[in-house]
XYZ file of C-alpha atoms in Angstrom:
579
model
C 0.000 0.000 0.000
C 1.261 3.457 -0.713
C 2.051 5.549 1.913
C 0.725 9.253 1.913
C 2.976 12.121 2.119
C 3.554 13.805 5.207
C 2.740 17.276 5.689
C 4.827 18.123 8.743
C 7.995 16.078 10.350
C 5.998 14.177 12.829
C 6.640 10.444 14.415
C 4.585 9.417 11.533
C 6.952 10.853 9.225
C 10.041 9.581 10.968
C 8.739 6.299 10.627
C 8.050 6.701 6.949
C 11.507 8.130 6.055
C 13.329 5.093 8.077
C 11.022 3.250 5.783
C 11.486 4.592 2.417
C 14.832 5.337 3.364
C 16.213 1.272 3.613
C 13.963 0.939 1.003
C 16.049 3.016 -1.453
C 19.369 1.860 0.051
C 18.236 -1.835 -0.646
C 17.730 -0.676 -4.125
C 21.344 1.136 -4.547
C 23.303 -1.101 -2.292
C 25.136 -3.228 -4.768
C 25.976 -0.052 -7.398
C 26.815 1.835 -3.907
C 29.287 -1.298 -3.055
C 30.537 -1.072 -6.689
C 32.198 2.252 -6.519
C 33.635 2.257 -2.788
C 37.090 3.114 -3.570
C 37.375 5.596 -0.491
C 38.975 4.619 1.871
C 39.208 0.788 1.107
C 38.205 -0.601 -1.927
C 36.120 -3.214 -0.102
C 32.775 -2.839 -2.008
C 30.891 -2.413 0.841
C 29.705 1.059 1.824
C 26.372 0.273 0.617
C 26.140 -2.470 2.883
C 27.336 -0.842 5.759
C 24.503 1.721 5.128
C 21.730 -0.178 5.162
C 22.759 -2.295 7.745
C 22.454 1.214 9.673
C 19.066 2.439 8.523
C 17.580 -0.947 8.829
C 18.898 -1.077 12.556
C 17.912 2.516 12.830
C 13.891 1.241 11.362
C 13.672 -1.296 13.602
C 14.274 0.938 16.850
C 11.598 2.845 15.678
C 9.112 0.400 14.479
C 9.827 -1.072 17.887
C 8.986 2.025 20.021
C 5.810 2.073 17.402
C 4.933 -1.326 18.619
C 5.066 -0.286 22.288
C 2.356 1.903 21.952
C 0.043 0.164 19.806
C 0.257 -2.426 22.234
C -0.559 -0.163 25.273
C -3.393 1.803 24.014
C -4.574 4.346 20.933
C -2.044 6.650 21.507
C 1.098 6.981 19.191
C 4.778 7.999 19.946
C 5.592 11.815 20.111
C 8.009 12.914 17.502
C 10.768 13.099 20.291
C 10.251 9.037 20.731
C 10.306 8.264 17.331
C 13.309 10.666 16.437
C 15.110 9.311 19.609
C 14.569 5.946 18.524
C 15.654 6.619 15.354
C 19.258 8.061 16.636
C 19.903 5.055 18.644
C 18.965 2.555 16.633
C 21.707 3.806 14.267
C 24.299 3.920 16.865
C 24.574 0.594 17.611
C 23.891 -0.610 14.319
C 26.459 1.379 12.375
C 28.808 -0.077 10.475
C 31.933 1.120 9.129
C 33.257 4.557 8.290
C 29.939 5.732 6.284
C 27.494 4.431 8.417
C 29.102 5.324 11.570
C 28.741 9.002 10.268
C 25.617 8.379 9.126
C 24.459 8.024 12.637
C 25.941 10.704 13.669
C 23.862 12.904 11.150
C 20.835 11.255 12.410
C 21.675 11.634 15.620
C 22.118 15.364 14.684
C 18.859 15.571 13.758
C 17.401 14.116 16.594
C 18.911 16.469 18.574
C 16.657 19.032 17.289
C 13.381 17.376 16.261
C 13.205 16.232 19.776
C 13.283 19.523 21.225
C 10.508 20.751 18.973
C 8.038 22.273 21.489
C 5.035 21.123 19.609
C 4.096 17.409 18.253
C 5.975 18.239 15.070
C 8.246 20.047 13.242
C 7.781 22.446 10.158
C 10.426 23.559 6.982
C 12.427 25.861 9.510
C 12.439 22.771 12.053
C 13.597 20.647 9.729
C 16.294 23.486 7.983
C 17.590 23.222 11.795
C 17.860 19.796 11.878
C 20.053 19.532 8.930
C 22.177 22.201 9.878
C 23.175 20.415 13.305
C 23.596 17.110 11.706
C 25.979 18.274 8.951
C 28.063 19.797 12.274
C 27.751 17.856 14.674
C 29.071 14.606 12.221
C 32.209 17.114 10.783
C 33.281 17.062 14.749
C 32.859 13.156 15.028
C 35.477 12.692 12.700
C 38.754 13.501 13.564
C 40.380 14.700 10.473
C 37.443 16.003 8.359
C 38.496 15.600 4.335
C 36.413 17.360 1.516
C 34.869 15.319 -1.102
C 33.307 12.560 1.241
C 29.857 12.316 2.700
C 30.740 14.989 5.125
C 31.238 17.461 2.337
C 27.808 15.934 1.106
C 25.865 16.651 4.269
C 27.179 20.020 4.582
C 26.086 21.320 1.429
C 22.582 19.744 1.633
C 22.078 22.164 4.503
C 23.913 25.044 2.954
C 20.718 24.695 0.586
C 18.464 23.695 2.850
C 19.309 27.198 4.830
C 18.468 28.940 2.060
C 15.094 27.860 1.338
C 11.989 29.023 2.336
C 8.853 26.816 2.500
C 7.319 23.510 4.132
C 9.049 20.525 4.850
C 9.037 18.629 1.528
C 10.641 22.161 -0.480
C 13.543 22.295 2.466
C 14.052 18.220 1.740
C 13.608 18.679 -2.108
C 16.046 21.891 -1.706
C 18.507 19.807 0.573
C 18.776 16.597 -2.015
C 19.771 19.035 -4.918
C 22.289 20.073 -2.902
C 23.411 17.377 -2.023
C 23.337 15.491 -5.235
C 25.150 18.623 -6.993
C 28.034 17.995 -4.292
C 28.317 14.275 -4.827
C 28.775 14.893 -8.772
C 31.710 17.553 -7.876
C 33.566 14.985 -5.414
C 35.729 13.875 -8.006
C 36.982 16.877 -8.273
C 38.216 17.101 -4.885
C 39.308 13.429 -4.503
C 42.430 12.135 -6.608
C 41.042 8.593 -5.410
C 37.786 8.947 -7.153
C 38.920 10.825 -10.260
C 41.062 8.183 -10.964
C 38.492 5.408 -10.401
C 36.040 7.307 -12.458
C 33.915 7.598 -9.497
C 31.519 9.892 -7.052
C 32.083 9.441 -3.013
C 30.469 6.272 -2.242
C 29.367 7.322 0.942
C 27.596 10.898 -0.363
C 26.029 8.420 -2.993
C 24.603 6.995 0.044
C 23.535 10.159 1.863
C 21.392 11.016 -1.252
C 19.489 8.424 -1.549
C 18.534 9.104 1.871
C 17.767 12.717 1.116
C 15.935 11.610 -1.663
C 13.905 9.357 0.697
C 13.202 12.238 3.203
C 11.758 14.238 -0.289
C 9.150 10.988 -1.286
C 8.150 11.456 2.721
C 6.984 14.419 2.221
C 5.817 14.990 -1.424
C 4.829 11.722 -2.276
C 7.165 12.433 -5.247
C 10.789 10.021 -5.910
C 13.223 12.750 -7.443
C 16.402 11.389 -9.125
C 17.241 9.080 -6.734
C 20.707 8.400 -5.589
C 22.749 10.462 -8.259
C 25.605 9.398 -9.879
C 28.015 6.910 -10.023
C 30.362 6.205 -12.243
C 31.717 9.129 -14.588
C 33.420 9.442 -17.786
C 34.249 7.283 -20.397
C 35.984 3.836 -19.524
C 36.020 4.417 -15.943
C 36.717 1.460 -13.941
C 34.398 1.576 -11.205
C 36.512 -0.240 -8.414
C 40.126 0.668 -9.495
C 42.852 -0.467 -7.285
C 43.836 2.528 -4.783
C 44.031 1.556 -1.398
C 42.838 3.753 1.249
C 43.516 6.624 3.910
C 41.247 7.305 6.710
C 38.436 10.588 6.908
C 41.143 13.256 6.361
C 43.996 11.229 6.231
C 46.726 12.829 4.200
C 46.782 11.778 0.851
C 49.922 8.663 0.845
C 48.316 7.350 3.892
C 47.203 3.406 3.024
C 48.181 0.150 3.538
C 50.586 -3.163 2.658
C 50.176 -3.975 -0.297
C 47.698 -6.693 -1.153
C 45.620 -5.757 2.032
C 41.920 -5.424 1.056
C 39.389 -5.731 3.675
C 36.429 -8.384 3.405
C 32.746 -7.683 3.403
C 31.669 -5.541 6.513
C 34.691 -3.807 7.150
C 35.415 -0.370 7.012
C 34.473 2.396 4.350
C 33.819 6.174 3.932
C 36.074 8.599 1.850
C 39.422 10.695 1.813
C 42.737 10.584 -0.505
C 44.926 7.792 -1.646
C 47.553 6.340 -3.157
C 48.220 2.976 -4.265
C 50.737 0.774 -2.834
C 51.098 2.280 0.525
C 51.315 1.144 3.994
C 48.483 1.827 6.688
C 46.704 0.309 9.390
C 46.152 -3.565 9.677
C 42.746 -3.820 11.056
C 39.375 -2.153 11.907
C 38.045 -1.734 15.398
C 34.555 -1.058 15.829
C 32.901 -1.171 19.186
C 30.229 0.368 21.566
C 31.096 2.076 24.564
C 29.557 3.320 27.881
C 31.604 6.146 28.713
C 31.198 9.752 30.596
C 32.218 13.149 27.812
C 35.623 13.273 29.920
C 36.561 10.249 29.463
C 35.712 9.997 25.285
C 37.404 13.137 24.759
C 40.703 10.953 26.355
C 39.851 7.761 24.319
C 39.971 10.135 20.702
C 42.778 11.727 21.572
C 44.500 8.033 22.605
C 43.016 6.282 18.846
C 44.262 9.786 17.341
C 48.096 8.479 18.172
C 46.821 4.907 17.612
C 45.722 4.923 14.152
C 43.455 6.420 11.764
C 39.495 7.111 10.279
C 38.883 7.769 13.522
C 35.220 8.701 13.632
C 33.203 8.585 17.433
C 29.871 9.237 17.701
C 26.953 9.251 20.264
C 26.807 10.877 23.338
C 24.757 10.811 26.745
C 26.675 8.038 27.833
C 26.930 5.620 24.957
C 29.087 6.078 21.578
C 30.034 4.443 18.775
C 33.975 3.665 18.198
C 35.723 3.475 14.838
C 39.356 2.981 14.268
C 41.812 1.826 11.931
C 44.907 0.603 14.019
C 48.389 -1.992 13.467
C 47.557 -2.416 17.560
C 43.734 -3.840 17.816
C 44.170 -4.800 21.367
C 45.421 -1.396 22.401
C 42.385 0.592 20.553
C 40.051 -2.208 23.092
C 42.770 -1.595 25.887
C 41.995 2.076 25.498
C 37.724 1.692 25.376
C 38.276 -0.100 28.369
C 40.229 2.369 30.643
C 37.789 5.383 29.009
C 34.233 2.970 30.121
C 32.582 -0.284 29.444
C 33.154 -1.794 25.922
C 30.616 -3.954 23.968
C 29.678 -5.663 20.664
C 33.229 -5.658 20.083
C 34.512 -6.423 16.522
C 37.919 -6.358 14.799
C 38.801 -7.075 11.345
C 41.406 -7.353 9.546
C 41.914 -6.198 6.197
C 42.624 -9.299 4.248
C 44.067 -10.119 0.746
C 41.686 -11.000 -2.011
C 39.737 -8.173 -3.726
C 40.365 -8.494 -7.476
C 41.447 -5.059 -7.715
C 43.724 -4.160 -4.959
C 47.374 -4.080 -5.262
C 49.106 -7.391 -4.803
C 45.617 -9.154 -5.942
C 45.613 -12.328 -7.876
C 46.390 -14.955 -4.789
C 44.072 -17.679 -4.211
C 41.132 -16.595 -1.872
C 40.783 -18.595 1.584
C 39.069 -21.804 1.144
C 35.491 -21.961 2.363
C 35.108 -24.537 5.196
C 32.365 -27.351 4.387
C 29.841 -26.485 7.177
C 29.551 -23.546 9.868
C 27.415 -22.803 13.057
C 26.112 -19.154 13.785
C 24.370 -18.406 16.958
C 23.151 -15.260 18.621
C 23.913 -15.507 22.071
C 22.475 -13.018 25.359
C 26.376 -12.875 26.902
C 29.971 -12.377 26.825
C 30.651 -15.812 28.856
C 28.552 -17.894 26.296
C 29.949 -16.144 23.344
C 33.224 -17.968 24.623
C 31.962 -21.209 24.830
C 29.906 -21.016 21.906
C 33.361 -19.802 20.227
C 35.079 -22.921 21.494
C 32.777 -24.778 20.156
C 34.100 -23.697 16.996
C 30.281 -21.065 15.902
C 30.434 -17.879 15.256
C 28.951 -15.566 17.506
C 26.418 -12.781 17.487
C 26.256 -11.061 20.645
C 22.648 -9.980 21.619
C 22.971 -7.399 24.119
C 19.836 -6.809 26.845
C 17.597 -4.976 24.671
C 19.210 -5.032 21.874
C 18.217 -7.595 19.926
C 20.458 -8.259 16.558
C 19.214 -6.775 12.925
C 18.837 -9.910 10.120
C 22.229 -7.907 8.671
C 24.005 -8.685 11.212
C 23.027 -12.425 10.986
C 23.560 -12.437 7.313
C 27.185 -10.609 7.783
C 28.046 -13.752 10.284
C 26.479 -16.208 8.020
C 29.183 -14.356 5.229
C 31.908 -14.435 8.213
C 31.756 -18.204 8.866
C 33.187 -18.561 4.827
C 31.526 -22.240 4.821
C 29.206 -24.150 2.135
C 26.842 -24.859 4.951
C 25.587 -23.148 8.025
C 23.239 -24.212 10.963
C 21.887 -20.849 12.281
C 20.473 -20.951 15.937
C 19.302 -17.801 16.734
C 18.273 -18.981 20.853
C 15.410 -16.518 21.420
C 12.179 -17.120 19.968
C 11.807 -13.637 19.202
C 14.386 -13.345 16.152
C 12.642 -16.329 14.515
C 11.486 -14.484 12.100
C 14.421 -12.372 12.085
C 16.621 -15.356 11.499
C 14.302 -16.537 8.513
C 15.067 -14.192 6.623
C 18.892 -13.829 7.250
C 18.587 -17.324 6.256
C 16.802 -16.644 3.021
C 18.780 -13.667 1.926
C 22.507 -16.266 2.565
C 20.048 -18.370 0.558
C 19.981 -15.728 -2.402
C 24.147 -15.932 -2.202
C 24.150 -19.309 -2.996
C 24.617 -20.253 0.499
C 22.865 -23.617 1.788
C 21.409 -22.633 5.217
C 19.577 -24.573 8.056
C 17.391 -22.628 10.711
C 17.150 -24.969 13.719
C 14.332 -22.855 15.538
C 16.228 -22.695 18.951
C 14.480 -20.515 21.758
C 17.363 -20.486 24.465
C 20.949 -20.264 24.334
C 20.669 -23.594 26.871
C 18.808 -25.077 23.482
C 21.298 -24.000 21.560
C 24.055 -25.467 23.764
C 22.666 -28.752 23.525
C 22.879 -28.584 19.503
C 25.804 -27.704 19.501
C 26.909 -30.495 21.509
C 25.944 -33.290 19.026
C 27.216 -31.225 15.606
C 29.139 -33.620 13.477
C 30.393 -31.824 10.706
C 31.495 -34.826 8.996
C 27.973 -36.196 8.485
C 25.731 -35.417 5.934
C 24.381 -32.160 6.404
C 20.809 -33.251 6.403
C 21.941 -35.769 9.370
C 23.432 -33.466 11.204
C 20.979 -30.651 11.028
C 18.141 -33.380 12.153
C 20.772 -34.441 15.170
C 20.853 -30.726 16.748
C 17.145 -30.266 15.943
C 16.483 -33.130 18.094
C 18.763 -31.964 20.831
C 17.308 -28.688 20.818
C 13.817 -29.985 20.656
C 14.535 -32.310 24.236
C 15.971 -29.238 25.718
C 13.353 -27.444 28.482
C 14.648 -24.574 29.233
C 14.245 -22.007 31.384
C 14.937 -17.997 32.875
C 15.335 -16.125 36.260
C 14.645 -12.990 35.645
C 13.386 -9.908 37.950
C 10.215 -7.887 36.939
C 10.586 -4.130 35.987
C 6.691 -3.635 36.493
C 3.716 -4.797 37.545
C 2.166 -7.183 35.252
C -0.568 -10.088 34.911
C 1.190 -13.556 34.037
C 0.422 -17.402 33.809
C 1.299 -17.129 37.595
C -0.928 -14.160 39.246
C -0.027 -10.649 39.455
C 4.065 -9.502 39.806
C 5.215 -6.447 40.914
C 8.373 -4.487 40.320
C 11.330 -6.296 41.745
C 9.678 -9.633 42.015
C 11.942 -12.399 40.875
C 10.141 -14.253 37.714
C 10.924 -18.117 37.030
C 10.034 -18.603 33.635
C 9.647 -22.519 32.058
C 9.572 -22.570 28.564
C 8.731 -18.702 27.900
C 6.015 -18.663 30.427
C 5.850 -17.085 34.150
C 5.410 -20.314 36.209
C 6.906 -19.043 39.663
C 7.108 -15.438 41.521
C 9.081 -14.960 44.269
C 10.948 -12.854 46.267
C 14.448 -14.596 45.918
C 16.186 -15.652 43.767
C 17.608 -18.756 44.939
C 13.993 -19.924 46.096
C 12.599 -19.246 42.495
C 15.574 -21.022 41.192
C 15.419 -24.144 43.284
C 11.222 -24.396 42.761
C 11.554 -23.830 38.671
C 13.674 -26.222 38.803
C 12.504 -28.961 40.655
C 8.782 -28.263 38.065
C 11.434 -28.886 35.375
C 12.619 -32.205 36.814
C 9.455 -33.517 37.786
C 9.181 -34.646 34.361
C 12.486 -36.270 34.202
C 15.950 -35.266 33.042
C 19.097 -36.610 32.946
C 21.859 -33.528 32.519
C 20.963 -29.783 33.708
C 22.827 -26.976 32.159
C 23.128 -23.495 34.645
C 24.591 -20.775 32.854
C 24.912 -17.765 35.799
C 24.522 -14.123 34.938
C 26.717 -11.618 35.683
C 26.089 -10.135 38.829
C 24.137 -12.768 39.912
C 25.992 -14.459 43.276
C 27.660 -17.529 42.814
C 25.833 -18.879 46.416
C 22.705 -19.475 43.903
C 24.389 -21.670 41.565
C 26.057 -24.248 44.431
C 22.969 -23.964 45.935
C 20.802 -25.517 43.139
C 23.895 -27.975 42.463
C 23.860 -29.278 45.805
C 20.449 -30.023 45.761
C 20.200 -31.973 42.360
C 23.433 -33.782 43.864
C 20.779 -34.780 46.850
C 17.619 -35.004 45.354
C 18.081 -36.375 41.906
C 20.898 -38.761 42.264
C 20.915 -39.738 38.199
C 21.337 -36.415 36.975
C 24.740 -34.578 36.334
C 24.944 -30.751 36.508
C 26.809 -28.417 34.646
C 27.803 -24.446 34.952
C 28.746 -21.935 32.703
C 29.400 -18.486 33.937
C 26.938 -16.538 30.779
C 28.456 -12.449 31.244
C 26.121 -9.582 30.491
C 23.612 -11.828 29.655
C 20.098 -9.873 31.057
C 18.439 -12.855 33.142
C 19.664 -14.056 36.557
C 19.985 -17.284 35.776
C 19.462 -19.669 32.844
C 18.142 -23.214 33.310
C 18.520 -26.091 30.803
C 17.210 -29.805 32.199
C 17.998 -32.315 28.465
């Protein structure tokens, strides 16, 4: 169904552009990938984009489902815009999207200090304006002829027109699109390649988005791409960070895979430069951040941090990865942590030609809730999505594991029954790359556990995936949680604070402590028989609770074996499998 134009920039409206706006990115995303030649010729800045828009959409069509679900009234435009901002954060990736966010989070700024339910053309002109600025002083060494130079002249023209909302957002893409079509002109890099900034290719169709919000009418969509005659759209220059001198690069040969880093700047090919990309999320006071850039600043380069009230988002280019973590850790509290290196293989970097790694036969991917279990899964030999508390993982972010695993076949688990349909369709998109992929519908990490105990990846793959689906499938499973409000459940009436034992998905016990509600969950669980339980202990949660529900399997169920994992950060008290 259509959707019908927006007259002012309401929550309705920010919902619409978030929308449209992964929409048109979905569209672009493989001619986007096709001329990323700034800062890494990695193809992937169109990736990295929508993977931050569609995190960014599904913030806000979550806050959208909060309210439905409560009653007839909608989100103000501060929720949605909010919303909107951090949904970005923590699901940008690389150079481009992490700026991205930032502009979004510029814009939030302002729409969610409008005084009334919505802003109008001057509302939005503001918006734009503190967006373009406040993502110019995210990055540390601000280069023209990238997506910042994009942004800022989309509000140079958006602060010079005079109308509603849809003429500042038609006024703003012009802009923007005549700036993209000039960046070769202020980029060696892209002159050579025959190219226009991948990332401002981005940032207009965006813009152009934001003008189908509000008019109802699709202008040119995302501008151009490749220019000139014979232009080779992914020529082999390496890279240099945001405002990296022009000579800064790396070893030659060094190309970074899918889902690494990307943005714009000046380079030369054949040059050295950092070894790896850091990305990571961090809870940190304003003091401390302003340390931690001035620490990366020595460290590396394409330094670009973003956020603010407490949480940013962290992107480096560094030889030392474990110093740019070393130095997240001593500024705050570090999460969804990811480094990558920038590997040989693209056809078109310097030193190209050598065989590409071979893909293993058969892979495992699981989302898990916590730090601890990311270990053990990673023992195991899966690869790991961490789901933080809240937080629950985009299908991008399965798909880029699914591409990270670099094997024939993959079992997915994604342990929460929530992100089954989230899974699906990571599933179906690795599908679409040729990829054969299993969903086992796992609805606990303690599920997921047990699957991955009896993986064989020397049987058949049809074998094996039936083997873990059984295991799952025998696994009850169950949560200690604590209530944040009062709510009806399968159990009576809980109030704040209660502790909540929860079999299967369902409230079966309140209580007022949690070793109690442990010890009666799990003696329900038991009453129907079992013969190994799994504990996996949150962080926080004291370690008395665990040897207390050992102890008392050890004495009351003499055939049954018990076994603990300590699960990090992982939101419940206390997880309970009984196979």
């Amino acid at each position: 169904m259509a959707q019908v134009p927006q007259t002012f920039f309401d929550a309705l409206a920010v919902r619409a552009w978030c929308g449209r706006a992964l929409d048109a990115l979905g569209r672009a995303r493989e001619e986007i990938d096709a001329i990323n030649v700034y800062p890494v010729a990695d193809g992937d800045t169109g990736t990295n984009l929508y993977l931050t828009v569609e995190s960014a959409a599904t913030a806000v069509e979550a806050v959208f489902a909060g309210y439905e679900a409560g009653g007839p009234e909608g989100p103000t435009l501060a929720d949605a815009a909010r919303a909107m901002a951090h949904g970005a954060l923590i699901g940008a990736r690389g150079n481009s999207g992490t700026i991205l966010a930032q502009l979004l989070r510029g814009m939030a700024q302002v729409l969610a200090g409008e005084e009334a339910p919505h802003a109008d053309g001057q509302g939005l002109r503001r918006a734009l304006r503190t967006a373009a600025d406040s993502a110019r002083r995210a990055v540390a060494h601000p280069v023209e002829g990238t997506v910042l130079t994009v942004a800022t002249a989309a509000a140079d023209a958006a602060g010079g027109a005079e109308g509603d909302c849809g003429e500042v957002a038609r006024a703003a893409y012009d802009g923007a699109r005549a700036a993209l079509a000039a960046t070769p002109g202020q980029l060696a890099v892209l002159r050579r390649a025959g190219v226009v900034d991948a990332g401002g290719k981005g940032l207009v169709a965006v813009l152009a988005a934001l003008v189908e919000t509000f008019t109802g009418e699709t202008p040119g969509g995302a501008g151009p791409g490749v220019y000139g005659t014979g232009a080779h759209a992914r020529a082999g220059h390496a890279r240099a960070g945001h405002g990296e001198p022009a000579g800064a690069g790396r070893p030659a040969g060094i190309t970074p895979p899918t889902g690494c880093a990307d943005g714009g700047g000046a380079a030369e090919a054949a040059v050295t430069g950092p070894a790896f990309e850091v990305i990571y999320l961090l809870e940190a006071e304003d003091a401390a951040v302003q340390r931690l850039r001035q620490r990366l600043d020595a460290l590396g380069d394409s330094l670009v941090v973003v956020g603010g009230d407490g949480l940013w988002n962290v992107h480096v280019h560094v030889d030392d990865a474990g110093a740019a973590v070393e130095a997240g850790v001593e500024a705050g509290r570090p999460h969804r942590i990811r480094i990558t290196h920038f590997g040989a293989g693209d056809a078109h970097a310097p030193g190209a030609g050598r065989p590409a790694a071979e893909r293993v036969a058969r892979a495992v991917v699981a989302v898990v809730p916590g730090e601890g279990l990311a270990g053990l899964y990673t023992e195991a030999g899966a690869t790991t999505v961490l789901a933080r508390p809240g937080e629950p993982p985009a299908s991008g972010e399965l798909v880029d594991a699914v591409r990270r695993a670099h094997a024939h076949e993959v079992v997915l688990l994604p342990n929460d029954a929530e992100l089954r349909h989230t899974a699906a369709a990571a599933a179906e998109q690795a599908r679409a790359d040729g990829l054969r992929v299993a969903l086992i519908p796992t609805r606990s990490a303690v599920q997921g556990i047990a699957a991955l105990a009896v993986h064989e990846p020397e049987r058949r793959f049809d074998e094996d995936v039936v083997a873990m689906t059984s295991a799952a499938g025998a696994t009850r499973y169950a949560e200690i949680t604590v209530a944040e409000r009062q709510s009806w459940t399968m159990a009576g009436i809980c109030q704040a604070g209660d502790v909540l034992g929860l079999i299967d998905g369902d409230v079966a016990v309140i209580g007022d402590d949690a070793t109690a509600t442990a010890t009666a969950v799990l003696d329900r669980m038991l009453s129907a028989g079992g013969e190994m339980v799994t504990l996996v202990l949150g962080d926080g949660t004291p370690h008395t609770v665990a040897t207390h529900l050992e102890t008392h399997v050890r004495e009351r169920y003499l055939a049954v074996d018990t076994v603990l994992h300590q699960g990090g950060r992982q939101g419940a008290l206390l997880l309970i499998g009984v196979e």
